[in-house]
């Protein structure tokens, strides 16, 4: 008997959705049972629905080619076959919020890549190594929703995953000011070079909404769990510029930082080398063994060479130097569709399962919801 939790992917036909589908092939905790998308794809087999738009450089798993794609709005139908869902939909924020809440109220937990619920005070926004303690807010959220099993948890924006982990390792030196420029891959916009030929030989100095998210979201992650809500951190002040560059995958960032208590170079390198969290402690299947890796070569990390470090789940850092305006500067890199999207969400789900928030949802709980017509 298969004791794994049954999982669905909403938006499984898109770029991030395709990552989910490949990461869930033979997953030890989760069994992919449903792929859902828009009414344009619903009713087709997965193979047909994505035939001309498979975007990954690894093949589509044979096991999903004959799945019949469902419509994400068929919640009653989908809920029969899943214990939770990942959300990788690209739709207007308000519509996503409503849809994610409907799943949660139907007792189906949602782990989302979308930004719709990131500011909702009782929705945890998690990088599992950094703020796993925020998951406790789910109990408060369930009270608001009136659910026993259903809730929404989100992962933060892909742009922040390169620089928030190295800064998290240094929080007790109290970073005061952080200046960041991100150099972001085109897959972050759901595109390949085939879809977006104008990006070749080009740099675009604007990504809609990205700078606000890059400056604000770290403050929720570094926030304090205060019983019934998360109190956002008030420091450091972060200033970002987010730039689209012609690379397929991998978001690189340059960071300058000043601290209240300036660490030595050795202290910084030691913190990075030893930084780990709950995923490493629990030896979760998607956890990188070493979350942060400092590279000593003067021209690393490089996007093409280093984005796949630890199966795309680790962060590479390099070029730590004194800064003439701030205290230090460095460069860091993360894989945007793995650590920054589907991989980060799968790791979050693994942690939620180990912490008891994801469990098999009994049929009676789903039935009760259907009968209440919620
Ligand atoms: N790409 C990244 O690196 C990255 C990183 C972090 C977060 N994210 C977030 O992840 C989400 C997905 O991004 P993506 O790049 O994978 O987008 P994408 O390739 O455009 O895929 C969008 C998905 O949403 C579905 N969809 C679109 N409109 C819909 C509607 N009206 N009703 C139901 N389904 C609908 C599509 O279904 P059809 O195929 O049927 O149209 C498709 O499955 C976005 O919220 C994005 O901001 C992306």
Coordinates of C-alpha atoms and ligand atoms in Angstrom, one line a residue:
X1 CA 0.0 0.0 0.0
X2 CA 1.2 3.5 -0.9
X3 CA 1.3 5.5 2.3
X4 CA 2.5 8.7 0.7
X5 CA 0.4 11.9 0.8
X6 CA -1.6 12.5 -2.3
X7 CA -0.7 15.8 -3.9
X8 CA -2.1 18.0 -6.8
X9 CA -0.3 20.7 -8.7
X10 CA -2.5 23.7 -9.6
X11 CA -0.9 25.3 -12.7
X12 CA 1.0 22.1 -13.5
X13 CA 1.2 23.0 -17.2
X14 CA 3.3 26.2 -16.6
X15 CA 7.0 26.6 -16.1
X16 CA 7.0 26.3 -12.3
X17 CA 4.3 23.6 -12.6
X18 CA 6.6 21.5 -14.9
X19 CA 9.3 21.8 -12.2
X20 CA 6.9 20.5 -9.6
X21 CA 5.9 17.6 -11.9
X22 CA 9.6 16.5 -12.3
X23 CA 10.4 17.0 -8.6
X24 CA 7.5 14.9 -7.5
X25 CA 8.4 11.9 -9.7
X26 CA 9.2 9.1 -7.2
X27 CA 9.1 11.5 -4.2
X28 CA 9.4 9.5 -1.0
X29 CA 6.7 11.5 0.9
X30 CA 4.3 12.6 -1.9
X31 CA 2.4 10.9 -4.7
X32 CA 1.3 13.2 -7.5
X33 CA -2.3 12.3 -8.2
X34 CA -3.8 15.5 -9.9
X35 CA -2.5 18.1 -12.4
X36 CA -4.9 21.1 -12.9
X37 CA -4.7 24.2 -15.0
X38 CA -7.1 26.5 -16.9
X39 CA -10.1 25.5 -18.9
X40 CA -7.9 25.8 -21.9
X41 CA -5.9 22.7 -20.8
X42 CA -8.7 20.9 -18.8
X43 CA -9.8 17.6 -20.4
X44 CA -6.6 17.1 -22.4
X45 CA -3.9 14.7 -21.4
X46 CA -0.9 16.3 -19.8
X47 CA 1.2 15.3 -22.8
X48 CA -1.1 17.0 -25.1
X49 CA -1.6 20.1 -23.0
X50 CA 2.1 20.9 -22.8
X51 CA 3.3 19.3 -26.0
X52 CA 4.7 22.5 -27.6
X53 CA 5.6 24.2 -24.4
X54 CA 7.7 21.8 -22.3
X55 CA 10.3 24.3 -21.0
X56 CA 12.8 22.2 -19.0
X57 CA 16.0 20.7 -20.4
X58 CA 15.0 17.3 -18.7
X59 CA 12.3 15.2 -20.3
X60 CA 8.7 15.0 -19.2
X61 CA 8.3 12.0 -16.9
X62 CA 6.5 9.1 -18.6
X63 CA 4.3 8.6 -15.6
X64 CA 2.4 11.9 -16.1
X65 CA 2.0 11.9 -19.9
X66 CA -1.5 10.3 -19.7
X67 CA -2.8 12.3 -16.7
X68 CA -6.0 14.0 -17.6
X69 CA -5.6 17.7 -16.7
X70 CA -8.4 19.0 -14.5
X71 CA -9.8 22.5 -14.2
X72 CA -8.5 24.3 -11.1
X73 CA -12.1 25.5 -10.3
X74 CA -13.4 21.9 -9.9
X75 CA -12.4 21.9 -6.3
X76 CA -15.0 19.3 -5.2
X77 CA -13.7 16.9 -7.9
X78 CA -10.0 17.6 -7.2
X79 CA -10.4 17.5 -3.4
X80 CA -11.5 13.8 -3.6
X81 CA -8.1 12.8 -4.9
X82 CA -5.6 14.9 -2.9
X83 CA -4.4 15.5 0.7
X84 CA -2.9 18.9 -0.3
X85 CA -2.0 21.0 -3.4
X86 CA 0.9 23.1 -4.6
X87 CA -0.2 26.3 -6.4
X88 CA 1.8 27.5 -9.4
X89 CA -0.9 29.5 -11.1
X90 CA -0.3 32.8 -12.9
X91 CA -3.6 34.7 -12.5
X92 CA -4.7 38.1 -11.1
X93 CA -3.8 38.2 -7.4
X94 CA -7.3 38.7 -6.1
X95 CA -8.5 35.6 -8.1
X96 CA -5.7 33.5 -6.7
X97 CA -6.4 34.6 -3.1
X98 CA -10.1 33.6 -3.5
X99 CA -9.1 30.3 -5.1
X100 CA -6.5 29.4 -2.5
X101 CA -8.9 30.3 0.3
X102 CA -11.6 28.0 -1.3
X103 CA -9.1 25.1 -1.3
X104 CA -8.1 25.7 2.3
X105 CA -11.8 26.0 3.4
X106 CA -12.4 22.7 1.6
X107 CA -9.8 21.2 4.0
X108 CA -7.1 21.0 1.3
X109 CA -3.9 22.7 2.5
X110 CA -2.2 24.9 -0.2
X111 CA 1.5 25.5 -0.5
X112 CA 1.8 28.4 -2.9
X113 CA 4.4 30.1 -5.1
X114 CA 2.1 33.0 -5.7
X115 CA 2.5 36.4 -4.0
X116 CA -1.3 36.8 -3.3
X117 CA -1.2 35.7 0.3
X118 CA 2.4 36.7 1.3
X119 CA 1.2 39.8 3.2
X120 CA -1.7 38.0 5.0
X121 CA -0.7 38.2 8.6
X122 CA -1.6 34.6 9.6
X123 CA -0.1 33.0 6.5
X124 CA 3.4 31.8 7.1
X125 CA 6.0 32.8 4.4
X126 CA 8.8 30.3 4.9
X127 CA 12.4 29.6 3.9
X128 CA 12.6 26.3 5.9
X129 CA 16.2 26.8 7.1
X130 CA 15.4 30.3 8.3
X131 CA 12.0 30.7 9.9
X132 CA 10.5 27.2 10.4
X133 CA 9.1 28.5 13.7
X134 CA 6.6 30.7 11.8
X135 CA 4.6 27.6 10.9
X136 CA 3.0 27.7 14.3
X137 CA 0.8 30.6 12.9
X138 CA -1.1 28.0 10.9
X139 CA -3.1 27.1 14.0
X140 CA -4.3 30.7 14.2
X141 CA -5.1 30.7 10.5
X142 CA -7.1 27.5 10.8
X143 CA -9.2 29.1 13.6
X144 CA -10.0 32.1 11.2
X145 CA -10.9 29.7 8.4
X146 CA -12.9 27.3 10.6
X147 CA -10.9 24.4 9.3
X148 CA -9.3 21.3 10.9
X149 CA -6.8 20.5 8.1
X150 CA -7.0 23.3 5.5
X151 CA -4.6 26.3 5.5
X152 CA -2.4 28.3 3.1
X153 CA 1.4 28.6 3.4
X154 CA 3.6 30.5 1.0
X155 CA 7.2 30.7 -0.1
X156 CA 8.7 34.1 -0.8
X157 CA 9.7 35.7 -4.1
X158 CA 12.5 34.0 -6.1
X159 CA 14.5 37.3 -6.1
X160 CA 15.3 37.2 -2.4
X161 CA 16.5 33.6 -2.1
X162 CA 20.1 34.4 -3.0
X163 CA 20.8 37.1 -0.5
X164 CA 18.4 36.5 2.4
X165 CA 20.1 33.2 3.5
X166 CA 23.6 34.7 3.7
X167 CA 22.3 37.7 5.6
X168 CA 20.2 35.4 7.9
X169 CA 23.5 33.7 9.0
X170 CA 24.7 37.2 10.1
X171 CA 21.6 38.5 11.9
X172 CA 23.2 38.7 15.3
X173 CA 25.7 41.3 14.1
X174 CA 22.6 43.4 13.3
X175 CA 22.7 44.4 9.7
X176 CA 21.5 48.0 9.4
X177 CA 21.6 48.8 5.7
X178 CA 21.6 46.5 2.7
X179 CA 22.0 47.5 -0.9
X180 CA 21.2 44.8 -3.4
X181 CA 21.2 44.5 -7.2
X182 CA 19.7 41.3 -8.6
X183 CA 20.4 39.9 -12.1
X184 CA 17.5 37.7 -12.8
X185 CA 17.0 34.8 -15.3
X186 CA 14.2 34.8 -17.9
X187 CA 12.7 31.6 -16.5
X188 CA 11.6 33.9 -13.6
X189 CA 9.2 35.5 -16.1
X190 CA 8.1 32.0 -17.2
X191 CA 10.1 32.4 -20.4
X192 CA 12.7 30.6 -22.5
X193 CA 14.9 32.2 -25.2
X194 CA 12.5 30.8 -27.8
X195 CA 9.6 32.7 -26.2
X196 CA 11.6 35.9 -25.7
X197 CA 14.1 36.4 -28.5
X198 CA 14.3 40.2 -27.8
X199 CA 16.2 39.4 -24.5
X200 CA 19.2 38.1 -26.3
X201 CA 22.1 40.6 -26.3
X202 CA 20.0 42.8 -24.0
X203 CA 19.4 43.8 -20.3
X204 CA 16.0 45.1 -19.1
X205 CA 16.2 47.3 -16.0
X206 CA 12.7 46.7 -14.8
X207 CA 10.7 43.8 -13.4
X208 CA 7.2 44.8 -12.4
X209 CA 6.6 44.7 -8.6
X210 CA 10.0 43.0 -7.9
X211 CA 11.8 45.7 -6.0
X212 CA 9.0 46.3 -3.5
X213 CA 8.9 42.5 -2.8
X214 CA 12.6 42.2 -2.6
X215 CA 12.8 45.0 0.0
X216 CA 9.7 44.0 2.1
X217 CA 9.5 40.2 2.1
X218 CA 12.8 39.7 4.0
X219 CA 11.3 41.7 6.9
X220 CA 8.5 39.2 7.3
X221 CA 10.9 36.2 7.1
X222 CA 13.0 37.8 9.8
X223 CA 9.9 38.7 11.8
X224 CA 9.1 37.4 15.3
X225 CA 6.3 34.9 16.1
X226 CA 4.1 36.7 18.7
X227 CA 1.5 34.1 19.6
X228 CA -1.2 35.1 17.2
X229 CA 0.7 37.0 14.5
X230 CA 4.1 37.6 13.0
X231 CA 5.7 41.0 13.9
X232 CA 7.8 42.0 10.9
X233 CA 11.4 43.0 11.6
X234 CA 12.1 46.8 11.2
X235 CA 15.7 46.4 10.2
X236 CA 17.8 46.3 8.1
X237 CA 16.7 48.9 5.5
X238 CA 17.0 47.3 2.1
X239 CA 17.3 49.0 -1.2
X240 CA 17.1 46.9 -4.3
X241 CA 17.4 47.2 -8.1
X242 CA 16.1 44.2 -10.0
X243 CA 17.4 43.6 -13.5
X244 CA 16.4 41.0 -16.1
X245 CA 19.5 39.5 -17.9
X246 CA 19.8 37.0 -20.8
X247 CA 20.3 33.8 -18.8
X248 CA 18.0 30.8 -18.7
X249 CA 18.0 30.0 -15.0
X250 CA 19.6 31.4 -11.9
X251 CA 19.2 34.7 -10.0
X252 CA 22.5 36.3 -9.0
X253 CA 22.8 39.2 -6.6
X254 CA 25.4 41.7 -5.5
X255 CA 25.1 42.8 -1.9
X256 CA 26.6 45.6 0.2
X257 CA 25.9 45.6 3.9
X258 CA 26.7 47.6 7.0
X259 CA 26.2 46.2 10.5
X260 CA 25.6 47.7 14.0
X261 CA 28.4 45.3 15.2
X262 CA 30.9 44.8 12.3
X263 CA 32.0 41.1 12.2
X264 CA 35.4 40.1 11.1
X265 CA 35.9 38.4 7.7
X266 CA 36.6 35.1 9.5
X267 CA 33.4 35.4 11.6
X268 CA 31.4 35.9 8.4
X269 CA 33.0 32.9 6.6
X270 CA 32.6 30.7 9.7
X271 CA 28.8 31.6 10.0
X272 CA 28.2 30.8 6.4
X273 CA 30.0 27.5 6.6
X274 CA 28.1 26.3 9.6
X275 CA 24.6 27.7 8.8
X276 CA 21.8 25.1 8.7
X277 CA 18.3 24.6 10.0
X278 CA 15.4 22.2 10.5
X279 CA 15.6 20.7 7.0
X280 CA 19.2 19.5 7.7
X281 CA 18.4 18.5 11.2
X282 CA 15.5 16.3 9.9
X283 CA 17.4 15.2 6.9
X284 CA 14.5 16.1 4.6
X285 CA 14.6 14.6 1.1
X286 CA 15.0 17.9 -0.7
X287 CA 17.3 19.6 1.8
X288 CA 20.8 20.5 0.7
X289 CA 23.5 19.0 2.9
X290 CA 25.3 22.3 2.9
X291 CA 22.9 25.2 2.5
X292 CA 25.5 28.0 1.9
X293 CA 28.8 27.5 0.1
X294 CA 31.5 30.1 -0.1
X295 CA 33.6 29.9 -3.2
X296 CA 37.2 31.2 -3.1
X297 CA 37.8 31.7 -6.8
X298 CA 37.7 35.3 -7.7
X299 CA 35.2 34.9 -10.6
X300 CA 32.6 32.7 -8.8
X301 CA 29.8 32.1 -8.3
X302 CA 28.8 32.1 -12.0
X303 CA 25.2 31.5 -13.0
X304 CA 25.8 28.8 -15.6
X305 CA 28.4 26.9 -13.5
X306 CA 27.0 27.2 -10.0
X307 CA 23.1 27.4 -10.1
X308 CA 22.8 23.6 -9.8
X309 CA 24.8 23.4 -6.6
X310 CA 23.1 20.9 -4.2
X311 CA 20.5 20.0 -7.0
X312 CA 19.6 23.7 -7.2
X313 CA 18.7 23.9 -3.5
X314 CA 21.9 25.4 -2.1
X315 CA 23.2 29.0 -2.3
X316 CA 26.7 29.9 -3.6
X317 CA 28.5 33.0 -2.3
X318 CA 31.8 34.6 -3.4
X319 CA 33.9 37.8 -3.6
X320 CA 33.6 38.8 0.1
X321 CA 35.4 42.2 0.4
X322 CA 35.5 45.3 2.5
X323 CA 33.3 48.1 1.0
X324 CA 34.4 51.7 1.0
X325 CA 30.8 52.9 1.8
X326 CA 29.2 49.9 3.6
X327 CA 31.1 47.4 5.8
X328 CA 31.3 44.5 3.3
X329 CA 30.2 43.4 -0.1
X330 CA 29.7 40.0 -1.7
X331 CA 28.0 38.2 -4.6
X332 CA 25.5 35.3 -4.2
X333 CA 23.4 33.0 -6.4
X334 CA 20.4 30.8 -6.2
X335 CA 18.4 28.7 -8.7
X336 CA 15.1 30.6 -9.2
X337 CA 12.8 27.7 -10.3
X338 CA 14.3 25.2 -7.9
X339 CA 15.2 26.8 -4.5
X340 CA 13.3 30.0 -5.6
X341 CA 10.1 28.3 -6.6
X342 CA 9.1 24.6 -6.9
X343 CA 12.0 23.1 -5.0
X344 CA 11.5 25.6 -2.1
X345 CA 7.8 24.7 -2.0
X346 CA 8.5 21.0 -2.0
X347 CA 11.0 21.4 0.9
X348 CA 8.4 23.5 2.8
X349 CA 5.8 20.7 2.3
X350 CA 8.3 18.1 3.5
X351 CA 8.8 20.2 6.7
X352 CA 5.1 20.6 7.1
X353 CA 4.6 16.9 6.9
X354 CA 7.3 16.2 9.4
X355 CA 5.8 18.8 11.8
X356 CA 2.3 17.2 11.5
X357 CA 0.6 20.0 9.4
X358 CA 0.2 17.8 6.3
X359 CA -1.6 14.5 7.0
X360 CA -4.0 12.3 5.0
X361 CA -7.3 14.2 5.0
X362 CA -10.1 11.9 6.0
X363 CA -12.9 11.5 3.5
X364 CA -15.4 12.6 6.3
X365 CA -13.7 16.0 6.6
X366 CA -14.0 16.6 2.8
X367 CA -17.6 15.3 2.9
X368 CA -18.6 17.5 5.7
X369 CA -17.3 20.5 3.7
X370 CA -19.3 19.4 0.6
X371 CA -22.4 19.0 2.6
X372 CA -22.0 22.4 4.3
X373 CA -21.7 23.8 0.8
X374 CA -18.8 26.1 2.0
Ligands
LIG1 N1 9.2 31.3 -12.8 C1 9.8 31.5 -11.6 O1 11.0 31.4 -11.4 C2 8.9 31.8 -10.4 C3 9.5 31.9 -9.2 C4 8.8 32.1 -8.1 C5 7.4 32.2 -8.2 N2 6.8 32.1 -9.4 C6 5.3 32.2 -9.5 O2 4.8 31.0 -9.8 C7 3.6 31.2 -10.6 C8 3.7 30.5 -11.9 O3 4.7 31.0 -12.7 P1 5.1 30.4 -14.1 O4 6.3 31.1 -14.5 O5 5.2 28.9 -14.0 O6 3.8 30.8 -15.0 P2 3.4 30.1 -16.4 O7 4.4 29.3 -17.1 O8 2.7 31.3 -17.2 O9 2.2 29.1 -16.0 C9 0.9 29.6 -15.5 C10 0.0 28.5 -15.1 O10 -1.2 29.1 -14.6 C11 -2.3 28.5 -15.4 N3 -3.3 29.6 -15.6 C12 -3.2 30.8 -16.2 N4 -4.3 31.5 -16.2 C13 -5.3 30.7 -15.6 C14 -6.6 30.8 -15.3 N5 -7.3 31.9 -15.6 N6 -7.3 29.8 -14.6 C15 -6.6 28.7 -14.3 N7 -5.3 28.5 -14.6 C16 -4.6 29.5 -15.2 C17 -1.7 28.1 -16.7 O11 -2.6 27.1 -17.2 P3 -2.7 26.9 -18.8 O12 -1.5 26.1 -19.3 O13 -4.0 26.0 -19.0 O14 -2.9 28.2 -19.4 C18 -0.4 27.5 -16.2 O15 -0.6 26.2 -15.7 C19 3.4 32.7 -10.7 O16 2.6 33.1 -9.7 C20 4.8 33.2 -10.5 O17 4.8 34.5 -10.0 C21 7.5 31.9 -10.5

